[in-house]
mmCIF file of C-alpha atoms in Angstrom:
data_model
loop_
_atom_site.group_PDB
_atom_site.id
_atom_site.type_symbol
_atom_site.label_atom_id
_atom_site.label_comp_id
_atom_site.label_asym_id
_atom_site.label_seq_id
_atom_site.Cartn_x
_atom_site.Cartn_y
_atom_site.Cartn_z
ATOM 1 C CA UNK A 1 115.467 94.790 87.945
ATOM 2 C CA UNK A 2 114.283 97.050 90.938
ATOM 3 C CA UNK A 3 115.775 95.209 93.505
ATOM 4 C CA UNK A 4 115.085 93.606 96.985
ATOM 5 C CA UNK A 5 113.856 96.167 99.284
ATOM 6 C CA UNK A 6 111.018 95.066 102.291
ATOM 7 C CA UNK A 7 108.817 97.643 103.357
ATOM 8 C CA UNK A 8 106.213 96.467 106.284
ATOM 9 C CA UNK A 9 102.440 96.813 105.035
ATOM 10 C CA UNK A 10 103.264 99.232 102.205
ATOM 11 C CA UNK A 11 99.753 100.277 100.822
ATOM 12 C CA UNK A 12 101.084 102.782 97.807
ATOM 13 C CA UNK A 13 103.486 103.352 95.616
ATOM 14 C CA UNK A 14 103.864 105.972 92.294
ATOM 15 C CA UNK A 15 106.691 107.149 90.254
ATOM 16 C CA UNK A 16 107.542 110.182 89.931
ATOM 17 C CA UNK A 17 107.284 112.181 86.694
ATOM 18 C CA UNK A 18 110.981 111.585 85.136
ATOM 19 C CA UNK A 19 110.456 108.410 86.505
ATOM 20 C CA UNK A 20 113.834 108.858 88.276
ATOM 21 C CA UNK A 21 111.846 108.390 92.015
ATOM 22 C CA UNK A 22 109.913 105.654 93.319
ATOM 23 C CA UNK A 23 107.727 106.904 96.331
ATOM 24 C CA UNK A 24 106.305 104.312 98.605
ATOM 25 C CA UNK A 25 103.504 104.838 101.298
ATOM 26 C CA UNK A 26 103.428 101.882 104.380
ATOM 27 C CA UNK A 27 101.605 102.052 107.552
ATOM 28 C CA UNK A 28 103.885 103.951 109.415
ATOM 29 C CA UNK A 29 106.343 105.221 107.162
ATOM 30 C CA UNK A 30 107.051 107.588 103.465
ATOM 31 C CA UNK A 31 110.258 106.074 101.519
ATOM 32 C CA UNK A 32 111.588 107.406 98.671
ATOM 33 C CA UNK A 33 113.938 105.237 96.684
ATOM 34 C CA UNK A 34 116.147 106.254 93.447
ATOM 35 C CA UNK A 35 115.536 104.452 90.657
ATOM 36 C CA UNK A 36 117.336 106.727 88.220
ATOM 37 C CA UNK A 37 119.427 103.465 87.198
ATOM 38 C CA UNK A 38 116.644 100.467 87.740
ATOM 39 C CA UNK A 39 119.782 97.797 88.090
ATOM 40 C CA UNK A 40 120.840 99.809 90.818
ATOM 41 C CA UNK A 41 117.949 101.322 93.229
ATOM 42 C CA UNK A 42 118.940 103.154 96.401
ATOM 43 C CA UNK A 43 116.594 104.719 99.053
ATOM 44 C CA UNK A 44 117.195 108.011 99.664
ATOM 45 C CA UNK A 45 114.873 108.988 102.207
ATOM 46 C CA UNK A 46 112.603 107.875 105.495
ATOM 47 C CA UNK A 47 109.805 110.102 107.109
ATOM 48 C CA UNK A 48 107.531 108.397 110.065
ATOM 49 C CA UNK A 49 103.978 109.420 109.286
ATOM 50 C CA UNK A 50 102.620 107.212 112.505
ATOM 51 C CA UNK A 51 103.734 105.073 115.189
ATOM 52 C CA UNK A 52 102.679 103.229 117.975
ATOM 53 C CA UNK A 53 100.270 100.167 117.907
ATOM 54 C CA UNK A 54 97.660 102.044 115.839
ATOM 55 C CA UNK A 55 99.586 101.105 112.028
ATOM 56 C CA UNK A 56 99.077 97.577 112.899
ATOM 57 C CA UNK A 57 95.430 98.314 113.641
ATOM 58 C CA UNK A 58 95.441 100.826 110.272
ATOM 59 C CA UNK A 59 96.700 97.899 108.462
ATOM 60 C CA UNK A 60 94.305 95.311 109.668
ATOM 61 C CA UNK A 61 91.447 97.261 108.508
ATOM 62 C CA UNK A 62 92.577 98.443 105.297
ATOM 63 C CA UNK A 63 94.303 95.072 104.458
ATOM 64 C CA UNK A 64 90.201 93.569 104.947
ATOM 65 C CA UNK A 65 88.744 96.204 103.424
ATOM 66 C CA UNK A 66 91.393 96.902 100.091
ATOM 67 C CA UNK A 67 91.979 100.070 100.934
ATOM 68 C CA UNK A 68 94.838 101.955 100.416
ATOM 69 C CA UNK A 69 96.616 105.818 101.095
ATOM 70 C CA UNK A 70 96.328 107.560 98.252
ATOM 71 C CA UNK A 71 99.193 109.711 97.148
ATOM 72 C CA UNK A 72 99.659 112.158 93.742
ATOM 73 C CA UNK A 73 102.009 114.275 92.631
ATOM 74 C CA UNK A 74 102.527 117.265 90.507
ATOM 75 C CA UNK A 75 102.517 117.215 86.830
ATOM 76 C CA UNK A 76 105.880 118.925 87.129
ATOM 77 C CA UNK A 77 106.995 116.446 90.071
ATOM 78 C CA UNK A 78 107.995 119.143 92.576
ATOM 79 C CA UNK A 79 105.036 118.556 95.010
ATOM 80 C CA UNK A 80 103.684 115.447 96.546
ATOM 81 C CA UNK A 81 100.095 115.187 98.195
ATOM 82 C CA UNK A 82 98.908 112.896 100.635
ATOM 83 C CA UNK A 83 95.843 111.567 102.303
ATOM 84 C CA UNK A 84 96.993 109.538 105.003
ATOM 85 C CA UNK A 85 94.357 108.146 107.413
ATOM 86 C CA UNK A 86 92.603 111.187 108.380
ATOM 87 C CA UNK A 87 95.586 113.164 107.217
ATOM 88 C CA UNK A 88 96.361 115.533 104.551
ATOM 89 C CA UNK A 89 100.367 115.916 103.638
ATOM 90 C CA UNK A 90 101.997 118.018 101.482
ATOM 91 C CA UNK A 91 106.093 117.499 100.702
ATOM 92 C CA UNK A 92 108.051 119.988 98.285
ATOM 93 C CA UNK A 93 109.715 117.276 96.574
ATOM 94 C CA UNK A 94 112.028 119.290 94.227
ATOM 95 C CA UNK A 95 114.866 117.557 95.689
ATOM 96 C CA UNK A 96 113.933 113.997 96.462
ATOM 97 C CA UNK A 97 116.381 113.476 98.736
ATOM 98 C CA UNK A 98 115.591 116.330 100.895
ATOM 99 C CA UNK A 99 111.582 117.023 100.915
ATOM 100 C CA UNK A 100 110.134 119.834 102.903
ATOM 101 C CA UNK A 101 106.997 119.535 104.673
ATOM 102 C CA UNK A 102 104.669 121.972 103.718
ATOM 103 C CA UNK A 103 101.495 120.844 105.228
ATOM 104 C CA UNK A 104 100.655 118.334 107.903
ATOM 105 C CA UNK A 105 96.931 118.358 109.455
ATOM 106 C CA UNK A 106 94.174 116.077 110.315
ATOM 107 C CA UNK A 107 91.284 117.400 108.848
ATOM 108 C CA UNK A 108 87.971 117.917 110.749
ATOM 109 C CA UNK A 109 85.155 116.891 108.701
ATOM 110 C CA UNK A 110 83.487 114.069 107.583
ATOM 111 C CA UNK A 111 84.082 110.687 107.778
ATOM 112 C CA UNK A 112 87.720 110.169 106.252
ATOM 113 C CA UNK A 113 89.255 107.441 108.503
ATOM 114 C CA UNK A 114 89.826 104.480 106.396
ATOM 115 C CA UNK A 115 88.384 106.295 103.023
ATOM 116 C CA UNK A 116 91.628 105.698 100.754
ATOM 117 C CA UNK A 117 89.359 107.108 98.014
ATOM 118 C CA UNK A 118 91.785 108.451 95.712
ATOM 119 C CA UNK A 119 92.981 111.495 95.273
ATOM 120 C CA UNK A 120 93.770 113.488 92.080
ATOM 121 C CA UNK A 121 95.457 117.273 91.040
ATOM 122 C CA UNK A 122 94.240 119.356 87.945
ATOM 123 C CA UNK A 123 96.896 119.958 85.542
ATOM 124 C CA UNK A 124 97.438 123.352 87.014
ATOM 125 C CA UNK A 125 97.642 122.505 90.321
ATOM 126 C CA UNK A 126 95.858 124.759 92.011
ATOM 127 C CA UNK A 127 93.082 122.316 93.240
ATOM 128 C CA UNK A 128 93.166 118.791 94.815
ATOM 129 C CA UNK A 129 90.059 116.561 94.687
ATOM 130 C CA UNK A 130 89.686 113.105 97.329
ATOM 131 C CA UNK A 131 87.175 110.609 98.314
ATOM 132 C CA UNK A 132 85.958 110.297 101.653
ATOM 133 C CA UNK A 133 83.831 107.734 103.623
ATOM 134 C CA UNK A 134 80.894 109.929 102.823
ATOM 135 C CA UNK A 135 81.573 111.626 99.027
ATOM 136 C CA UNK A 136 84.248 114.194 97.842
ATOM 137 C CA UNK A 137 86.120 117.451 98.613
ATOM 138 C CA UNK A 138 87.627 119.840 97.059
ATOM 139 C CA UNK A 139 90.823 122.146 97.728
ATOM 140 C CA UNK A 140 91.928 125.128 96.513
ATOM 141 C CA UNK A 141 95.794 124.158 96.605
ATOM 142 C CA UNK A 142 97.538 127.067 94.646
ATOM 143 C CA UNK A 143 99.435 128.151 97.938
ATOM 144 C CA UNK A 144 100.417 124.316 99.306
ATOM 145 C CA UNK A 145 101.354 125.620 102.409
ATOM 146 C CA UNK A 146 97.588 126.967 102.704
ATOM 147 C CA UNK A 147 95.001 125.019 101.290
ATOM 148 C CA UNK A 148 91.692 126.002 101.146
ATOM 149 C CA UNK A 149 88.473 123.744 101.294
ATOM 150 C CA UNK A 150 86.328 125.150 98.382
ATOM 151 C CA UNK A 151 83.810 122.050 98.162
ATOM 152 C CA UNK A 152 82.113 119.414 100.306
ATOM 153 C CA UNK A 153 79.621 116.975 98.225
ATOM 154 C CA UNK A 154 77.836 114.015 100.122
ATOM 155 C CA UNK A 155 77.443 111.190 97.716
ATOM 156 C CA UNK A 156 78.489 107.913 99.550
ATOM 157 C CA UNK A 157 81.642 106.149 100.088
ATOM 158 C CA UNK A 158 83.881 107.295 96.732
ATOM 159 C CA UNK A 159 86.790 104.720 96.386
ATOM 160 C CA UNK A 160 88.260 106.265 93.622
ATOM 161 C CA UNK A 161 88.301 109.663 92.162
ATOM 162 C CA UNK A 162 89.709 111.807 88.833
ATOM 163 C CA UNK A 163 89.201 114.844 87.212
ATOM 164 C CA UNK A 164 87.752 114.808 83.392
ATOM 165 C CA UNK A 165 90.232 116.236 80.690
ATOM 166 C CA UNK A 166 88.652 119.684 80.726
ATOM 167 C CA UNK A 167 88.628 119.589 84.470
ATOM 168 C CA UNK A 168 85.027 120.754 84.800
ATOM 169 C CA UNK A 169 83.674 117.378 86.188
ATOM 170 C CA UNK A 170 85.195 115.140 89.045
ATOM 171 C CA UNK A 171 84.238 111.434 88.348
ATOM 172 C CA UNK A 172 83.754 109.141 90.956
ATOM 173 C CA UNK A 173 83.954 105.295 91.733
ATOM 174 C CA UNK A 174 81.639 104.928 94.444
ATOM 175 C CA UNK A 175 80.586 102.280 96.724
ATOM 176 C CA UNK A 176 76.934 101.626 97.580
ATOM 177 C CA UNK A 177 77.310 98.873 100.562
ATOM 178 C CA UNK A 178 80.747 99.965 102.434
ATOM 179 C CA UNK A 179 80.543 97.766 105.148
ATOM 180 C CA UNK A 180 83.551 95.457 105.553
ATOM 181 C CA UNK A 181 81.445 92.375 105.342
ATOM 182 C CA UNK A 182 80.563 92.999 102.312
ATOM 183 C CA UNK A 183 83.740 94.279 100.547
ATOM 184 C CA UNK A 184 83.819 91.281 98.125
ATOM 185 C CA UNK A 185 80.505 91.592 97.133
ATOM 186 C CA UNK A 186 79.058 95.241 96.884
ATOM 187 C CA UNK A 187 78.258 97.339 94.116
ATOM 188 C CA UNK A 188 80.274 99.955 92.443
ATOM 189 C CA UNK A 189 78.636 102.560 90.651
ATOM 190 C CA UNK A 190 79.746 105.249 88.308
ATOM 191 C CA UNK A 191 78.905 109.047 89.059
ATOM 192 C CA UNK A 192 80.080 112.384 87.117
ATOM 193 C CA UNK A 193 79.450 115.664 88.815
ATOM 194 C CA UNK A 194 79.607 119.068 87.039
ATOM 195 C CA UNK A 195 81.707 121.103 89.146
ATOM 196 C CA UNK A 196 82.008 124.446 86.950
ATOM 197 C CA UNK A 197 80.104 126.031 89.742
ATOM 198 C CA UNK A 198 81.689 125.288 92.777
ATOM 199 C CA UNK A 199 78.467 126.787 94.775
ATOM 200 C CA UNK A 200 76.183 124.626 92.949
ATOM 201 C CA UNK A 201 77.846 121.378 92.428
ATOM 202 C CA UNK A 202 75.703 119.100 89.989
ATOM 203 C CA UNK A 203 74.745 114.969 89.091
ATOM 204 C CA UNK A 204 75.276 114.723 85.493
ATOM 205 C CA UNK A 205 75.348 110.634 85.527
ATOM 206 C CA UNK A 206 74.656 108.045 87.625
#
């Protein structure tokens, strides 16, 4: 039993690693709730992201469109990413109850406002591949408080994103007819770039 908790136009949630945290992403807001015992949940933290009359129109789009804010965290659940709107966040979340912001900037290229398209960590966690309105990026993330963009691939509009085991190709759910008209009736396609040269990014399927 998780419990009754209402969260206005939440658009992601993940559990953490030990599965003792439940992080959830709304337009407007980052909650983090303890679920350490399920019968008894408790939220143990509240960060505004945004404000103002903007999440409502944020949540009109994305709720039209089925998009989401991706989020991802660590492999050894001490640092959470974000991509919120045209955002990228970074918490140290070794204490759950007290993150630390580490990063917090709009980025300035491409296309990313109402992208949601996923966002995924290698094992190692030194580099941080999302979707965009336009195709994928890549950051070097081994210093959080830093990150580095290391790649920029135009593709089309990626909705979802993941590395392969060996993390030498990025895999990509992409959409070929993004308009919102259309949402319900486009065509997804499946594409697999070799990325073990970063300079020279390459198709492999499609």
């Amino acid at each position: 039993l998780l419990g009754d908790f209402k969260y206005d136009n939440w658009v992601s949630m993940l559990l953490s690693p030990d599965e003792k945290s439940l992080f959830i992403l709304s337009v407007g807001d980052l909650c983090i709730i303890d679920v350490s015992d399920p019968t008894l949940p408790v939220q143990i933290f509240t960060q505004e992201l945004d404000h103002g009359c903007f999440q409502h129109f944020l949540y009109s789009v994305r709720k039209m469109a089925c998009m989401y804010f991706p989020l991802t965290i660590s492999s050894d659940g001490k640092t959470l990413f974000i991509l919120y709107d045209t955002k990228l966040i970074i918490y140290d979340i070794s204490l759950p109850k007290s993150p630390i912001p580490l990063y917090h900037k709009i980025l300035q290229y491409g296309d990313l406002r109402g992208g949601g398209g996923g966002l995924a960590l290698t094992k190692d966690k030194k580099r941080l591949v999302f979707g965009t309105m336009k195709g994928f990026v890549i950051w070097d993330v081994a210093n959080p408080k830093d990150p580095i963009l290391i790649l920029t691939q135009d593709v089309a509009q990626v909705f979802s994103v993941t590395f392969s085991d060996d993390e030498t190709k990025v895999i990509l759910g992409v959409d070929l007819a993004p308009e919102l008209t259309m949402r319900l009736f486009t065509d997804f396609n499946l594409y697999i770039y070799d990325i073990t040269d970063l300079k020279k990014p390459s198709m492999i399927f499609l």
